[in-house]
PDB file of C-alpha atoms in Angstrom:
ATOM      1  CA  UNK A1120     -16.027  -8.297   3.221  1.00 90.00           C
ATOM      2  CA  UNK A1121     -18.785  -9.005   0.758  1.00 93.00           C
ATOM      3  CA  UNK A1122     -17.174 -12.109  -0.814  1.00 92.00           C
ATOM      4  CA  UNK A1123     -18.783 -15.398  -2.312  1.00 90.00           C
ATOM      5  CA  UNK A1124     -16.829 -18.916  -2.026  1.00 89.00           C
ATOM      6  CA  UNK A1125     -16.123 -18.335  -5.712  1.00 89.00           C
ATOM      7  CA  UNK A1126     -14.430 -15.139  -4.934  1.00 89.00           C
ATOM      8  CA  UNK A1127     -17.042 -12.581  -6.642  1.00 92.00           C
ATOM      9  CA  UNK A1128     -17.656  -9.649  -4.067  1.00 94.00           C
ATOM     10  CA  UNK A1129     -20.482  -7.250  -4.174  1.00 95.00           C
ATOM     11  CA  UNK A1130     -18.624  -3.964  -4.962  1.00 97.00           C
ATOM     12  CA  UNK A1131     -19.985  -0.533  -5.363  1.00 97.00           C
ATOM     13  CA  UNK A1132     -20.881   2.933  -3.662  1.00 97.00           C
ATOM     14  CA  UNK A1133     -24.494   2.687  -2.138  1.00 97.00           C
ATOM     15  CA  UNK A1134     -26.051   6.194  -3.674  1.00 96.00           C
ATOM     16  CA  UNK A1135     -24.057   5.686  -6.837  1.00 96.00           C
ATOM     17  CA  UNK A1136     -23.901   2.282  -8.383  1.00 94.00           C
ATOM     18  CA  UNK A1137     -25.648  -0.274  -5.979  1.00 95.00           C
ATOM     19  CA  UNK A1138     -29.147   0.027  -5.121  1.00 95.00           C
ATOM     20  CA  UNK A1139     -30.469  -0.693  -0.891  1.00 97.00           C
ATOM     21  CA  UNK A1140     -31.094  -4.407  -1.764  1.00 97.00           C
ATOM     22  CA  UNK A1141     -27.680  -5.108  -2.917  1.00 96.00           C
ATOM     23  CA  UNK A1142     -26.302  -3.334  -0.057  1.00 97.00           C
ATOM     24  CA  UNK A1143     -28.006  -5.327   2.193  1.00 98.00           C
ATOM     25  CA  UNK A1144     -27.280  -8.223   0.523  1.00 97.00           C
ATOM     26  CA  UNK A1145     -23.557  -7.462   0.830  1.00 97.00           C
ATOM     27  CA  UNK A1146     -24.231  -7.159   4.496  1.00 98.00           C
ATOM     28  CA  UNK A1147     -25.710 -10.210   5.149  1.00 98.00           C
ATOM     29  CA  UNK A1148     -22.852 -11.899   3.204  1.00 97.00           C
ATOM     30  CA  UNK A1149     -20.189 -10.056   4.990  1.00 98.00           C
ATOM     31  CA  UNK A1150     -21.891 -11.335   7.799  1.00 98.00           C
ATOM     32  CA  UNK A1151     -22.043 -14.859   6.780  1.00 97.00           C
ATOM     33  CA  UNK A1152     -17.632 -14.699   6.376  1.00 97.00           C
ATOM     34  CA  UNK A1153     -17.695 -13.553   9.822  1.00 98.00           C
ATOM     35  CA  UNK A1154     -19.506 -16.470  10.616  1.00 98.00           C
ATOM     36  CA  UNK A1155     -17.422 -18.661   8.827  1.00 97.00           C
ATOM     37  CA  UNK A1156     -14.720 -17.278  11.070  1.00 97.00           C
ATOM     38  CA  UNK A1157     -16.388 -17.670  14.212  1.00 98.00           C
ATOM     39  CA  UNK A1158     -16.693 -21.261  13.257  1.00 97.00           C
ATOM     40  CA  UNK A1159     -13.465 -21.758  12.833  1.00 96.00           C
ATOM     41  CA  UNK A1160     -12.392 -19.815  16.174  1.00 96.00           C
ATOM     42  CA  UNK A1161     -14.731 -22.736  17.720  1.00 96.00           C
ATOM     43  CA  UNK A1162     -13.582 -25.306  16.377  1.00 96.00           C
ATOM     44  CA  UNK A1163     -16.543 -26.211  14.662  1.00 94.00           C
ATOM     45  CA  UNK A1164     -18.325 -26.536  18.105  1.00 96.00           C
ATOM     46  CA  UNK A1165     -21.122 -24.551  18.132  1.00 96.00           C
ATOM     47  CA  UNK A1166     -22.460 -25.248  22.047  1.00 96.00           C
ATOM     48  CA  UNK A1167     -19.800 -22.641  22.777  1.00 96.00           C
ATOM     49  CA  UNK A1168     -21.446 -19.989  20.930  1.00 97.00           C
ATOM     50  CA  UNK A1169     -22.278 -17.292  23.654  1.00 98.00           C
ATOM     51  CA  UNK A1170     -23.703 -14.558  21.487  1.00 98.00           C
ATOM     52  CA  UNK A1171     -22.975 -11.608  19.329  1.00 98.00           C
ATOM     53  CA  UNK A1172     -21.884  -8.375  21.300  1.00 98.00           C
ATOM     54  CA  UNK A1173     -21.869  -5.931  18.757  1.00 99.00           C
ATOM     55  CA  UNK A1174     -21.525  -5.087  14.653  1.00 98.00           C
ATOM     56  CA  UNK A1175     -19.683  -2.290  13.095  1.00 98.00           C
ATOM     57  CA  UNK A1176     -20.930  -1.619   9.512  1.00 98.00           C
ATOM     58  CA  UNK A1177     -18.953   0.216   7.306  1.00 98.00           C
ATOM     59  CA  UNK A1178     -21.072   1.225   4.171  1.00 98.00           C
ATOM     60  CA  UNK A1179     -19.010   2.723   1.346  1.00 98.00           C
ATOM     61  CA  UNK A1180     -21.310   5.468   0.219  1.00 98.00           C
ATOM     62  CA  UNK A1181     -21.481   9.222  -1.248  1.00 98.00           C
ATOM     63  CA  UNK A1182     -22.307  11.987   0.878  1.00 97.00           C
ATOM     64  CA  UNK A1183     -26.037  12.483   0.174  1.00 97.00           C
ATOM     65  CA  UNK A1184     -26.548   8.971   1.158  1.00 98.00           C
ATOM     66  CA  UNK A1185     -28.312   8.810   4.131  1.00 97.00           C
ATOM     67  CA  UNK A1186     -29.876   5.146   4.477  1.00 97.00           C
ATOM     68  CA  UNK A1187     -26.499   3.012   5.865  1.00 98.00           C
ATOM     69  CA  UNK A1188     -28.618   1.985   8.914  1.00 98.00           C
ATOM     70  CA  UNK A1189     -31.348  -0.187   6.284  1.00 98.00           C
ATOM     71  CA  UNK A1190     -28.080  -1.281   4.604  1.00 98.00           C
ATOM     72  CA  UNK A1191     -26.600  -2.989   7.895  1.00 98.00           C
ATOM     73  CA  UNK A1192     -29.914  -4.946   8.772  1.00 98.00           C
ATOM     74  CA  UNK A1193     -29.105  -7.067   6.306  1.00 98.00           C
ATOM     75  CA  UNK A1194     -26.036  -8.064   8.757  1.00 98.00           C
ATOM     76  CA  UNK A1195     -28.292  -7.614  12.043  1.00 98.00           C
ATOM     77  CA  UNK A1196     -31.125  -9.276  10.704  1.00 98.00           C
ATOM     78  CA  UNK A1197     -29.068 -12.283   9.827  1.00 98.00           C
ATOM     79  CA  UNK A1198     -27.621 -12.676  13.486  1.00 98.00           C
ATOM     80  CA  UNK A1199     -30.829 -12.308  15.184  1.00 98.00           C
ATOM     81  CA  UNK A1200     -32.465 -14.701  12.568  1.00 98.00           C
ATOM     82  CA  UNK A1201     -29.960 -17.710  13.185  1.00 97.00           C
ATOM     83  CA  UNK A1202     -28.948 -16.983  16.839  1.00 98.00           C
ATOM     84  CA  UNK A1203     -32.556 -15.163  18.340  1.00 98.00           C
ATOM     85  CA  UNK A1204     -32.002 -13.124  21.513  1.00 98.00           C
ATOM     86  CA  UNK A1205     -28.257 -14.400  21.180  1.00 98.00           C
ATOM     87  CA  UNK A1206     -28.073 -12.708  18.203  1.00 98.00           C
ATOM     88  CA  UNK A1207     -29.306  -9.213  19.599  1.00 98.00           C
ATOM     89  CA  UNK A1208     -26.465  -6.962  19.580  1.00 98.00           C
ATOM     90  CA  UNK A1209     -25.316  -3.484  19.711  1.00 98.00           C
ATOM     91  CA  UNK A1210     -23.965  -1.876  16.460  1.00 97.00           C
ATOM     92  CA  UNK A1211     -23.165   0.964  14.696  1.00 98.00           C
ATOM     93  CA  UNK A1212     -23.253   1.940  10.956  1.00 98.00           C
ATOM     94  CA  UNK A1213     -21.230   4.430   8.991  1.00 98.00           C
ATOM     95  CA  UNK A1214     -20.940   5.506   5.856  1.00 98.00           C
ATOM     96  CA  UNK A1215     -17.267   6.516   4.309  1.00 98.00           C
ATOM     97  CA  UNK A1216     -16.425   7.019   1.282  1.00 97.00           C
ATOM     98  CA  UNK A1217     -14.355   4.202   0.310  1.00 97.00           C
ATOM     99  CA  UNK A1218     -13.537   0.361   1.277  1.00 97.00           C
ATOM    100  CA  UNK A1219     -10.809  -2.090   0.173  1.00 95.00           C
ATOM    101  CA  UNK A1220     -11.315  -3.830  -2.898  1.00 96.00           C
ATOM    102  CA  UNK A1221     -14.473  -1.031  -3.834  1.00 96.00           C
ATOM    103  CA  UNK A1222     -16.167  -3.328  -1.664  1.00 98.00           C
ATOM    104  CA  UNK A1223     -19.776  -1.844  -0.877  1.00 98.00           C
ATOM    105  CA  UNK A1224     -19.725  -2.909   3.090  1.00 98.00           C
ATOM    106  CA  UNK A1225     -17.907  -4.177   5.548  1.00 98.00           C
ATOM    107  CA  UNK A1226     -18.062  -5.285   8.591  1.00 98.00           C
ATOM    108  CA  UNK A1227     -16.709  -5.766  12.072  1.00 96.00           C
ATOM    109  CA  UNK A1228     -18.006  -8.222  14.609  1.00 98.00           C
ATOM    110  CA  UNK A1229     -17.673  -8.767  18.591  1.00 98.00           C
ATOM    111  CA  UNK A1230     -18.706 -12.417  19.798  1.00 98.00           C
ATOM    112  CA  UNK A1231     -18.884 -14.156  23.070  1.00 98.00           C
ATOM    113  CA  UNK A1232     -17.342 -17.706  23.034  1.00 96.00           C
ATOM    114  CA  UNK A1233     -18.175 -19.899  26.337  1.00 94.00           C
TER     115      UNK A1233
END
């Protein structure tokens, strides 16, 4: 989820209380947990990176919100920035109406490790 090292998350319903840019923000920084993960499923060693297969976003949103796509390039956009054609993936994005916590995204990730 959308969590900072000091244990804040970015919680809210896109549509509601949270604006696009904090959405996407809370993408990207579910994304960058993920990545903390995958570094710790390699060991630290990134070499055996392969490349991200796909992203599920979850966006917790109201019904008239329509925009969860914008609100999971903030995950996407992260990937392909740090990994390039590595990071290209396939993904989905959907909005429900609530996450644990009240977080405003999460997100699940598929990786290929060499």
């Amino acid at each position: 989820g959308p969590v900072s090292a000091a244990g804040d998350a970015i919680k809210g319903r896109l549509g509601e209380t949270i604006e696009i840019e904090d959405g996407q923000r809370a993408a990207q920084l579910a994304a960058l947990n993920i990545l903390a993960q995958v570094k710790s499923a390699l060991n630290g060693d990134w070499s055996r990176f392969g490349r991200c297969l796909r992203l599920c976003g979850f966006v917790n949103s109201t019904p008239d919100f329509t925009h969860q796509p914008a609100i999971i390039n903030g995950a996407s956009d992260l990937m392909v920035d740090l990994f390039g054609d590595a990071g290209r993936h396939s993904r989905s994005a959907v909005g429900v109406a609530s996450l644990p916590m009240g977080w405003a995204v999460e997100i699940d990730a598929i990786f290929e490790i060499n």
